[in-house]
Coordinates of C-alpha atoms in Angstrom, one line a residue:
Chain A
M1 CA 106.3 56.2 -67.4
I2 CA 109.4 57.5 -65.4
I3 CA 111.5 60.4 -66.9
E4 CA 115.0 60.0 -65.5
P5 CA 117.7 62.6 -66.4
L6 CA 120.8 61.3 -68.2
Y7 CA 123.6 61.1 -65.7
G8 CA 125.5 64.1 -67.1
S9 CA 122.5 66.3 -67.2
Y10 CA 122.5 68.0 -63.7
R11 CA 124.1 71.3 -64.1
D12 CA 121.5 73.6 -65.3
P13 CA 118.3 73.6 -63.0
S14 CA 116.2 75.0 -66.0
G15 CA 115.8 71.4 -67.4
F16 CA 117.4 68.2 -68.2
V17 CA 118.0 65.6 -71.0
F18 CA 116.4 62.3 -70.8
C19 CA 116.4 59.2 -73.1
H20 CA 113.2 57.4 -74.1
E21 CA 112.9 54.4 -76.4
G22 CA 116.3 55.3 -78.1
S23 CA 115.7 59.1 -78.7
V24 CA 117.1 61.9 -76.5
Y25 CA 114.4 64.3 -75.1
R26 CA 114.8 67.6 -73.4
A27 CA 112.4 68.4 -70.5
I28 CA 111.9 72.1 -69.4
R29 CA 111.1 72.9 -65.7
S30 CA 108.1 75.3 -65.0
A31 CA 110.5 77.9 -63.5
Y32 CA 112.2 78.3 -67.0
K33 CA 109.0 78.5 -68.8
P34 CA 108.9 82.4 -69.1
Q35 CA 112.3 82.2 -70.8
F36 CA 111.7 79.5 -73.2
D37 CA 108.3 81.3 -74.1
H38 CA 110.3 84.5 -74.9
L39 CA 112.7 82.5 -76.8
I40 CA 109.9 81.3 -79.2
A41 CA 107.5 84.5 -79.1
S42 CA 110.6 86.8 -79.7
G43 CA 111.4 85.1 -82.9
L44 CA 114.9 84.2 -81.6
A45 CA 114.4 80.6 -82.0
D46 CA 113.1 81.0 -85.5
E47 CA 116.0 83.1 -86.6
L48 CA 118.4 80.9 -85.1
H49 CA 116.9 77.7 -86.7
R50 CA 116.7 79.6 -90.2
R51 CA 120.4 80.3 -90.0
G52 CA 121.1 76.7 -88.9
L53 CA 122.7 77.8 -85.7
L54 CA 120.4 76.2 -83.1
I55 CA 119.4 72.6 -83.3
N56 CA 115.8 72.1 -84.4
H57 CA 113.2 70.7 -82.0
T58 CA 109.7 69.6 -81.9
D59 CA 107.4 70.3 -78.9
V60 CA 106.2 66.9 -77.9
T61 CA 104.8 67.7 -74.4
P62 CA 101.4 65.9 -75.0
L63 CA 103.3 62.6 -75.4
F64 CA 104.4 62.7 -71.9
P65 CA 102.6 62.5 -68.6
L66 CA 104.2 65.4 -66.8
A67 CA 105.2 66.0 -63.2
D68 CA 104.2 69.4 -61.6
N69 CA 107.5 71.0 -62.1
I70 CA 107.9 70.2 -65.8
S71 CA 106.2 72.4 -68.4
T72 CA 107.5 71.3 -71.7
V73 CA 109.2 68.4 -73.4
L74 CA 111.2 68.8 -76.6
L75 CA 112.3 66.3 -79.1
P76 CA 115.5 67.7 -80.5
E77 CA 117.0 66.7 -83.8
Q78 CA 118.9 63.7 -82.9
V79 CA 122.7 64.2 -83.2
P80 CA 124.3 61.2 -85.1
F81 CA 127.5 61.0 -83.1
I82 CA 128.2 63.0 -79.8
S83 CA 131.7 64.3 -79.8
Y84 CA 133.5 66.2 -77.2
P85 CA 135.6 69.4 -77.4
W86 CA 138.9 67.5 -76.7
E87 CA 138.3 65.5 -79.8
W88 CA 138.0 68.5 -82.0
T89 CA 140.9 70.3 -84.0
F90 CA 141.8 73.8 -83.7
H91 CA 139.6 74.9 -86.3
Q92 CA 136.6 73.0 -85.1
L93 CA 137.0 74.6 -81.7
K94 CA 137.5 78.1 -83.2
D95 CA 134.4 77.7 -85.3
A96 CA 132.4 76.5 -82.3
A97 CA 133.6 79.6 -80.5
I98 CA 132.4 81.9 -83.4
L99 CA 129.2 80.3 -83.4
T100 CA 128.6 80.9 -79.7
L101 CA 129.4 84.6 -79.9
E102 CA 127.1 84.9 -83.1
I103 CA 124.2 83.5 -81.1
Q104 CA 125.0 85.8 -78.4
Q105 CA 124.8 88.8 -80.6
I106 CA 121.6 87.5 -82.2
A107 CA 120.2 86.8 -78.8
L108 CA 120.9 90.4 -77.4
D109 CA 118.9 91.9 -80.5
H110 CA 115.9 89.9 -79.1
G111 CA 116.3 90.8 -75.4
M112 CA 118.0 87.7 -74.4
I113 CA 121.5 86.6 -73.5
L114 CA 123.5 83.4 -73.2
K115 CA 123.5 82.3 -69.4
D116 CA 126.5 79.8 -70.2
A117 CA 129.1 79.6 -72.8
S118 CA 130.4 76.1 -72.7
S119 CA 131.9 74.2 -75.6
L120 CA 129.8 71.3 -74.5
N121 CA 126.8 73.2 -75.8
I122 CA 128.1 72.6 -79.2
Q123 CA 127.8 69.4 -81.4
F124 CA 129.0 68.9 -85.1
V125 CA 125.9 68.1 -87.3
R126 CA 126.0 68.0 -91.1
G127 CA 129.6 69.0 -91.1
R128 CA 129.2 72.3 -89.0
P129 CA 129.0 73.2 -85.4
V130 CA 125.4 73.7 -84.1
F131 CA 124.2 75.0 -80.7
I132 CA 122.2 72.2 -79.0
D133 CA 121.4 73.7 -75.6
T134 CA 118.0 75.2 -76.0
L135 CA 117.9 76.2 -72.4
S136 CA 121.0 78.4 -72.5
F137 CA 119.1 81.6 -73.0
D138 CA 118.0 84.1 -70.3
F139 CA 116.3 87.5 -70.2
Y140 CA 118.9 90.3 -70.9
V141 CA 118.8 92.6 -67.9
L142 CA 119.9 96.1 -69.0
G143 CA 123.2 97.1 -67.2
K144 CA 124.2 93.6 -66.2
P145 CA 127.5 92.2 -67.4
W146 CA 127.6 88.7 -69.0
V147 CA 127.6 86.0 -66.4
A148 CA 129.3 83.6 -68.8
Y149 CA 132.3 85.8 -69.8
R150 CA 134.8 84.1 -67.8
Q151 CA 133.3 80.7 -68.9
F152 CA 133.6 81.7 -72.6
C153 CA 137.2 82.7 -71.9
E154 CA 138.0 79.4 -70.2
Y155 CA 136.1 77.0 -72.6
F156 CA 136.9 78.9 -75.9
L157 CA 139.3 81.8 -76.2
G158 CA 141.9 80.3 -73.9
P159 CA 141.9 76.8 -75.4
V160 CA 141.8 78.3 -79.0
A161 CA 144.8 80.7 -78.2
V162 CA 146.9 77.8 -76.4
M163 CA 146.4 75.6 -79.4
G164 CA 146.9 78.3 -82.0
Y165 CA 150.0 80.0 -80.5
V166 CA 151.6 77.1 -78.6
D167 CA 150.7 73.7 -79.7
S168 CA 147.5 72.2 -81.1
E169 CA 148.2 69.1 -79.2
L170 CA 147.3 71.1 -76.0
G171 CA 143.7 70.9 -77.0
S172 CA 143.6 67.5 -75.2
L173 CA 144.2 69.4 -71.8
T174 CA 140.5 70.5 -71.9
Q175 CA 139.7 66.8 -71.4
F176 CA 140.9 66.8 -67.7
R177 CA 138.6 69.7 -66.8
G178 CA 135.5 68.9 -68.6
G179 CA 136.2 71.2 -71.5
N180 CA 138.0 74.1 -70.3
I181 CA 141.5 75.3 -69.4
P182 CA 141.6 77.8 -66.3
L183 CA 142.7 81.3 -67.2
S184 CA 145.8 81.2 -65.0
Q185 CA 146.9 77.9 -67.0
C186 CA 146.2 79.4 -70.3
V187 CA 148.3 82.5 -69.4
H188 CA 151.0 80.4 -68.1
L189 CA 150.9 78.2 -71.3
L190 CA 151.0 81.1 -73.6
G191 CA 154.1 82.6 -72.0
K192 CA 154.8 85.7 -74.2
R193 CA 153.1 84.3 -77.3
G194 CA 150.0 86.1 -78.3
T195 CA 151.0 89.2 -76.7
F196 CA 150.2 91.2 -79.9
N197 CA 146.6 89.9 -80.1
F198 CA 145.0 92.8 -78.1
G199 CA 142.0 90.7 -77.4
V200 CA 144.1 87.8 -76.0
F201 CA 146.1 90.4 -74.0
M202 CA 143.0 92.0 -72.6
H203 CA 140.5 88.9 -72.1
L204 CA 143.0 86.4 -71.0
R205 CA 146.1 88.2 -69.4
M206 CA 144.5 91.3 -67.8
H207 CA 141.4 89.2 -67.0
D208 CA 143.5 86.7 -65.1
L209 CA 145.3 89.5 -63.3
M210 CA 142.2 91.1 -62.2
R211 CA 140.5 87.9 -61.2
R212 CA 143.6 87.1 -59.0
R213 CA 143.6 90.5 -57.6
V214 CA 139.9 90.4 -56.7
L215 CA 140.3 87.1 -55.2
N216 CA 143.1 88.1 -53.1
R217 CA 141.6 91.3 -51.7
N218 CA 137.9 90.4 -51.6
G219 CA 137.9 86.8 -50.4
G220 CA 134.3 85.6 -50.1
A221 CA 132.6 89.0 -50.7
P222 CA 129.5 89.0 -52.8
T223 CA 129.6 89.9 -56.5
P224 CA 129.6 93.7 -56.8
Q225 CA 126.8 95.4 -58.5
G226 CA 127.6 97.8 -61.3
S227 CA 126.2 98.7 -64.6
M228 CA 127.4 97.9 -68.1
S229 CA 125.5 99.4 -71.1
K230 CA 124.3 97.1 -73.8
E231 CA 126.5 98.9 -76.3
S232 CA 129.5 98.0 -74.1
L233 CA 128.2 94.4 -73.9
L234 CA 127.9 94.1 -77.8
G235 CA 131.4 95.7 -78.0
L236 CA 132.7 93.0 -75.7
V237 CA 131.2 90.2 -77.7
H238 CA 132.7 91.7 -80.9
S239 CA 135.9 92.1 -79.3
L240 CA 135.9 88.5 -78.2
K241 CA 135.0 87.5 -81.7
H242 CA 137.7 89.5 -83.3
S243 CA 140.2 88.0 -80.9
V244 CA 139.2 84.4 -81.8
K245 CA 139.1 85.0 -85.4
K246 CA 142.6 86.6 -85.4
I247 CA 144.2 83.5 -83.9
K248 CA 145.9 81.2 -86.6
P249 CA 147.5 77.9 -86.0
R250 CA 151.2 77.5 -86.1
Q251 CA 152.7 75.4 -88.8
E252 CA 153.5 72.0 -87.2
N253 CA 155.4 69.1 -88.5
S254 CA 153.4 66.1 -89.1
D255 CA 154.7 62.7 -90.2
W256 CA 151.2 61.7 -91.5
H257 CA 150.0 64.9 -93.1
S258 CA 151.5 63.9 -96.5
Y259 CA 151.1 60.1 -96.1
Y260 CA 149.1 59.3 -99.3
S261 CA 150.7 62.2 -101.5
T262 CA 154.1 60.7 -100.7
C263 CA 152.9 57.1 -100.9
Q264 CA 155.7 54.8 -102.0
L265 CA 153.3 52.3 -103.6
G266 CA 152.3 54.7 -106.3
A267 CA 149.2 56.0 -108.1
E268 CA 148.2 52.6 -109.4
Y269 CA 147.8 51.3 -105.9
L270 CA 145.8 54.2 -104.7
K271 CA 143.5 53.9 -107.9
H272 CA 143.0 50.2 -107.4
K273 CA 142.3 50.7 -103.7
E274 CA 139.8 53.5 -104.2
A275 CA 137.8 51.3 -106.9
A276 CA 137.8 48.4 -104.5
I277 CA 136.6 50.3 -101.6
L278 CA 133.8 51.9 -103.7
E279 CA 132.7 48.5 -105.0
L280 CA 132.7 47.0 -101.4
V281 CA 130.8 49.9 -99.9
R282 CA 128.2 49.6 -102.8
E283 CA 128.0 45.8 -102.1
L284 CA 127.5 46.5 -98.3
R285 CA 125.3 49.5 -98.2
P286 CA 126.2 50.5 -94.7
T287 CA 124.1 52.8 -92.6
S288 CA 127.1 54.3 -91.0
I289 CA 130.9 54.1 -91.2
L290 CA 133.7 54.5 -88.8
D291 CA 137.0 55.1 -90.6
F292 CA 139.8 54.2 -88.0
G293 CA 143.2 55.9 -88.8
A294 CA 141.5 58.1 -91.5
N295 CA 144.4 60.3 -92.1
R296 CA 143.4 63.1 -94.4
G297 CA 140.1 61.2 -95.1
T298 CA 140.8 60.2 -98.7
F299 CA 138.5 57.2 -98.4
S300 CA 136.0 58.6 -95.9
K301 CA 135.3 61.3 -98.4
L302 CA 134.5 58.6 -101.0
A303 CA 132.1 56.9 -98.7
A304 CA 130.6 60.2 -97.5
A305 CA 130.1 61.4 -101.2
K306 CA 127.7 58.3 -101.3
G307 CA 125.5 59.9 -98.7
I308 CA 126.8 57.5 -95.9
P309 CA 127.5 59.3 -92.5
V310 CA 131.1 58.8 -91.7
V311 CA 133.0 59.4 -88.6
A312 CA 136.7 59.8 -89.5
C313 CA 139.2 59.3 -86.7
D314 CA 142.9 59.8 -86.5
A315 CA 145.5 60.5 -83.8
D316 CA 147.3 63.2 -86.0
R317 CA 145.6 66.6 -85.3
A318 CA 147.2 68.1 -88.5
S319 CA 145.6 65.7 -90.8
I320 CA 142.2 65.8 -89.1
D321 CA 142.4 69.6 -89.1
S322 CA 143.1 69.5 -92.9
L323 CA 140.1 67.2 -93.4
Y324 CA 137.8 69.6 -91.4
L325 CA 139.0 72.6 -93.5
E326 CA 138.4 70.7 -96.7
I327 CA 134.8 69.5 -95.7
R328 CA 134.0 72.9 -94.5
A329 CA 135.1 74.4 -97.8
S330 CA 133.2 71.8 -100.0
D331 CA 130.1 71.8 -97.7
E332 CA 130.3 68.2 -97.1
K333 CA 127.5 67.2 -94.7
N334 CA 128.2 63.5 -94.0
L335 CA 131.6 63.6 -92.6
L336 CA 132.7 64.1 -88.9
P337 CA 136.3 64.4 -88.5
L338 CA 137.8 63.7 -84.8
V339 CA 141.1 63.4 -83.1
V340 CA 141.2 59.9 -81.5
D341 CA 144.2 57.8 -80.8
L342 CA 142.9 54.2 -81.0
C343 CA 145.8 53.1 -78.7
N344 CA 144.7 55.6 -76.1
P345 CA 141.0 56.5 -77.1
T346 CA 138.9 59.2 -75.1
P347 CA 138.4 57.8 -71.6
P348 CA 135.2 58.2 -69.5
A349 CA 135.3 61.5 -67.7
G350 CA 133.1 63.9 -65.5
W351 CA 131.2 63.1 -62.2
M352 CA 131.6 59.4 -61.3
N353 CA 133.3 59.0 -64.7
K354 CA 129.7 58.7 -66.2
E355 CA 129.1 62.3 -67.4
F356 CA 131.3 61.8 -70.7
L357 CA 131.3 58.6 -72.5
P358 CA 134.5 56.9 -73.6
F359 CA 135.0 56.8 -77.2
I360 CA 134.8 53.0 -77.5
E361 CA 131.3 53.1 -76.0
R362 CA 130.2 55.7 -78.7
A363 CA 132.1 54.1 -81.6
K364 CA 129.3 52.0 -82.9
A365 CA 129.0 51.7 -86.8
D366 CA 127.6 49.5 -89.3
L367 CA 130.9 49.3 -91.2
G368 CA 134.5 49.8 -89.8
L369 CA 137.2 51.0 -92.4
A370 CA 140.8 50.0 -91.2
L371 CA 143.1 51.0 -94.3
A372 CA 146.8 50.9 -94.0
L373 CA 146.4 50.7 -90.3
I374 CA 147.1 47.2 -89.2
H375 CA 150.9 47.5 -89.3
H376 CA 150.9 50.6 -87.2
L377 CA 149.0 48.9 -84.4
A378 CA 150.7 45.4 -84.6
I379 CA 154.3 46.6 -85.4
G380 CA 154.2 50.2 -84.3
R381 CA 152.4 49.5 -81.0
N382 CA 153.1 46.0 -80.4
L383 CA 149.4 45.0 -80.4
P384 CA 148.7 41.3 -81.2
F385 CA 146.1 40.6 -83.9
A386 CA 143.7 39.0 -81.5
K387 CA 143.4 42.4 -79.5
I388 CA 143.0 44.3 -82.6
A389 CA 140.3 42.1 -83.8
E390 CA 138.5 42.3 -80.4
M391 CA 138.4 46.2 -80.8
F392 CA 136.9 46.0 -84.2
H393 CA 134.5 43.4 -83.2
H394 CA 133.4 45.7 -80.4
C395 CA 132.8 48.7 -82.8
C396 CA 131.3 47.4 -86.2
N397 CA 129.2 44.8 -87.8
S398 CA 131.3 44.7 -91.0
L399 CA 134.9 45.5 -91.5
I400 CA 137.0 46.4 -94.5
I401 CA 140.6 45.9 -93.5
E402 CA 143.8 46.1 -95.4
F403 CA 146.5 43.8 -94.6
V404 CA 150.1 45.0 -95.1
T405 CA 152.9 42.3 -95.3
K406 CA 156.5 42.6 -94.0
D407 CA 157.7 43.0 -97.6
D408 CA 155.8 46.4 -97.8
P409 CA 158.2 49.4 -98.1
N410 CA 156.5 51.1 -95.1
V411 CA 156.8 48.1 -93.0
R412 CA 160.4 47.7 -93.8
I413 CA 161.0 51.3 -92.8
M414 CA 159.1 50.5 -89.4
L415 CA 161.4 47.6 -88.7
Q416 CA 164.6 49.2 -89.7
G417 CA 166.9 49.6 -86.6
R418 CA 164.8 47.4 -84.3
T419 CA 164.7 43.6 -83.6
D420 CA 161.9 41.9 -85.4
I421 CA 160.0 40.4 -82.7
F422 CA 156.9 40.1 -84.7
T423 CA 157.1 36.4 -85.7
D424 CA 153.2 36.1 -85.7
Y425 CA 153.0 39.0 -88.1
T426 CA 152.0 36.9 -91.3
Q427 CA 149.0 36.9 -93.4
G428 CA 148.0 33.4 -92.1
G429 CA 148.4 34.6 -88.5
F430 CA 146.2 37.6 -89.3
E431 CA 143.5 35.6 -91.0
K432 CA 143.5 33.0 -88.2
A433 CA 143.2 35.8 -85.4
F434 CA 140.5 37.8 -87.1
G435 CA 138.8 34.5 -88.4
R436 CA 137.8 33.8 -84.8
V437 CA 135.6 36.7 -84.3
F438 CA 134.9 37.8 -88.1
K439 CA 133.8 35.9 -91.1
I440 CA 136.0 36.5 -94.0
L441 CA 133.9 37.0 -97.0
R442 CA 136.2 38.5 -99.6
K443 CA 139.7 39.1 -100.3
I444 CA 141.1 41.6 -103.0
E445 CA 144.7 41.9 -103.9
L446 CA 145.7 45.6 -104.5
G447 CA 147.4 46.1 -107.7
S448 CA 151.1 45.5 -107.8
S449 CA 151.6 45.9 -104.0
T450 CA 151.8 43.2 -101.4
R451 CA 148.7 44.5 -99.6
T452 CA 145.3 42.6 -99.5
L453 CA 141.8 44.1 -98.6
Y454 CA 139.6 42.1 -96.7
R455 CA 135.8 42.2 -96.3
M456 CA 134.6 40.6 -93.1
E457 CA 131.4 40.2 -91.2
K458 CA 131.1 40.1 -87.3
I459 CA 130.4 36.6 -85.8
P460 CA 127.9 37.6 -83.1
Chain B
M1 CA 90.7 106.0 -76.8
K2 CA 90.1 109.5 -77.9
N3 CA 90.0 110.7 -74.3
V4 CA 93.2 109.1 -73.1
W5 CA 95.6 111.9 -72.3
I6 CA 99.3 111.3 -73.3
P7 CA 101.7 114.0 -72.1
P8 CA 104.1 115.5 -74.5
L9 CA 107.3 113.6 -74.6
R10 CA 109.5 116.5 -74.1
S11 CA 107.9 117.4 -70.6
F12 CA 109.0 116.0 -67.3
L13 CA 105.6 113.9 -67.1
G14 CA 106.4 112.8 -70.6
K15 CA 109.6 111.3 -69.7
V16 CA 108.1 109.7 -66.7
F17 CA 105.4 108.2 -68.9
L18 CA 107.9 106.9 -71.4
L19 CA 110.2 105.3 -68.7
T20 CA 107.1 103.7 -67.1
A21 CA 106.0 102.3 -70.5
V22 CA 109.3 100.8 -71.3
M23 CA 109.5 99.2 -67.8
I24 CA 106.2 97.8 -68.4
L25 CA 107.0 96.5 -71.9
Q26 CA 110.2 94.8 -70.8
P27 CA 110.2 90.9 -70.5
P28 CA 109.7 89.6 -67.0
V29 CA 113.1 89.2 -65.2
S30 CA 113.4 86.0 -63.6
S31 CA 117.0 85.1 -64.0
A32 CA 117.8 81.6 -64.7
Q33 CA 121.6 82.2 -64.0
Y34 CA 123.3 79.1 -62.5
I35 CA 127.0 79.5 -63.1
D36 CA 129.3 81.5 -60.9
P37 CA 130.3 84.4 -63.0
G38 CA 133.5 84.9 -60.9
T39 CA 133.8 88.3 -58.9
G40 CA 137.0 89.3 -60.8
S41 CA 135.6 88.6 -64.1
Y42 CA 132.4 90.6 -63.3
V43 CA 134.6 93.6 -62.0
F44 CA 136.8 93.2 -65.0
Q45 CA 134.0 93.5 -67.5
L46 CA 132.7 96.7 -65.7
L47 CA 136.3 98.1 -65.9
I48 CA 136.8 97.3 -69.6
A49 CA 133.2 98.5 -70.4
G50 CA 134.6 101.8 -71.7
V51 CA 136.9 100.1 -74.1
T52 CA 134.3 97.8 -75.3
F53 CA 131.9 100.7 -75.7
L54 CA 134.5 102.3 -77.9
V55 CA 134.7 99.1 -80.0
F56 CA 130.9 99.1 -80.4
I57 CA 130.9 102.8 -81.4
Y58 CA 133.8 102.2 -83.9
L59 CA 131.8 99.2 -85.3
R60 CA 128.4 101.0 -85.6
F61 CA 129.8 104.2 -87.1
K62 CA 132.7 102.4 -88.8
T63 CA 132.0 103.7 -92.5
Q64 CA 131.0 107.3 -91.3
L65 CA 134.2 107.4 -89.0
I66 CA 136.3 106.5 -91.8
A67 CA 134.7 108.8 -94.2
V68 CA 135.3 111.7 -91.9
F69 CA 138.9 110.7 -91.2
R70 CA 139.5 110.4 -95.1
K71 CA 137.9 113.7 -95.6
C72 CA 140.1 115.3 -93.0
V73 CA 143.2 113.8 -94.5
R74 CA 142.4 114.6 -98.1
K75 CA 141.5 118.3 -97.1
G76 CA 145.0 118.7 -95.5
P77 CA 146.2 122.2 -94.4
T78 CA 144.4 125.0 -96.2
E79 CA 145.5 128.4 -96.9
D80 CA 143.2 129.9 -94.2
D81 CA 145.2 127.8 -91.6
H82 CA 148.4 129.9 -92.3

C-alpha cells in the first residue's frame, strides 16, 4: 500500500493528509510524536473534543504498514463538504477566528501553543466551525512570543476588519492569497475606518508599521531573541479576541435579502411551493442536497429539518450571512451556507492550481434544488438552457427545478428597458434542453402563478 | 524515601532545587515551528508585551479591581482629608 500525501498537504513537516478508499487520513511523522503524545497525555485533546472545538479522530495506526518516519495514522471524522474561507460570510470568518483564539487559550493552559493560525485549519461541521488540524499544536516554551501572531492577523483579524468596516464583499480577496490579506493591504483598505477599535489599531496598524520599519532597517537579520511572559501572551490572545468580537458588519443594501418577504406572487404561491418541495423530498429521500441560489435558505431549512445534509449557496453575502446567523441561533446541524456565484464559481487555486479544489469539483449532491433561479441565469446572465442543464447534470443525480415563464412579474421587471433577445426562453425550449440530459419525471403547477416545478433524474 | 533530604524552599539551595525540578518536569522542547513568524511581528509582540500584560492583569483581577475602584469612589473625601 502506497501512502501518498494529498497535493495540498505539504506545508507542515509534522505530518500530512492522504486519501485511502474514499476516506481522508492524517499521518504523523515521528519527529512530531512527542508533541502529539503530549496533546493526548495532557488532556488537551480530550478537553477540545469535549467542547466540540477539535475534530474527533480515531487512531488507526495498526491498519497501515508504516514507513520509518511515520509514527501514527489517524482517521479524523470526515468533513461532509470542504469549504474555503473565501466562501464564508463575515460571521462565519469571525466565529472561526474566535474558535482559533479559544483553542489557543486552552492549549496554553495545557503547556501547548498553536504553531499556526490559518483559517484553512477550520471547517464547518454540524453548522459550526471546528478545528481540523490536529498537528497544529507545539510545546509552549516559556518566554517565547507567538510565532503565528502575524498569521492570525493576516488570516483572521485583517480580513474580518476589512469585511466589517469596509465591505463584506472584500472577503473574496482572501482567495487570491490562499486565505489571507497582507497586513499592509488591510491597513490600506481600512483607511481611517476602525481607528477607534484599539485592537485593530494596535494589531493591524501599529503591527504593520513595526513590521515595515524592522524590514527596512534589519534586512535579512535573524529573528531577535527576547522574552514574553505567559501572562503577556494570554493578554495578547485576549486582546485579539476582544478586537475580533468588537467588529460588527456594516449595514449593506442587498437586492436579494428580502426576495421572499417582498415576493409579488403572494403567500399562497409560497405555501404551495413549500408543500410541493416537501412532498418531492419525501419521495426522493436524497442523501445530500445542494441548493443553488438558496437566498436566505427558506427551502434549504425545510430539507435540513428532515435530517438531510444541505449545502446552501448564493452569490449574495448578506442573504447567506443572515442564513448563517439563523442556523447558529437555532443550532441547525444539517445546513452549510456558502457564498458562491454560480456564474463565476470558486476557481481552483494554490500551488499548480491543485491545492484548493474548484467549487464545481466539490459540488456533488444527490439532489439539486434550483428554485426561482432559471430566469436569473438565462435572462439575467444570458446563459442558454443547454449550458445550465449541463452544469446541473455535472453536480447532481436528481433535480428539482422551477421554471418561471416570461409572464411572471419578476421576469417582466428583468426585461423592462432591454431588448428581448430571449426567443428560446419558453417552457417548451426549457423542457427540450433539459430533456437531453435529464429525464423529466414530474411537473407541478404552483398555485395561481405561472411557475412550474419539475422533478428530473439525470441520464447517465 | 525517609532519608531523602529536601532543602527548605526559602533557602538558596531550596530555590535551586525548585528551579531544577521545574526544568525537569517541563515537557521536552523540540519545536515543530514551520512558519516564518516575521521579524517585525516578533519584535512587535515583545514591545507590546507590557500592554498585553496589563490586559491579562485586568482580566485576572477584574472583579477585585472594580470592587476596589468602587470602594474608593463611594468612600469619597472624608473629614480627615481636610
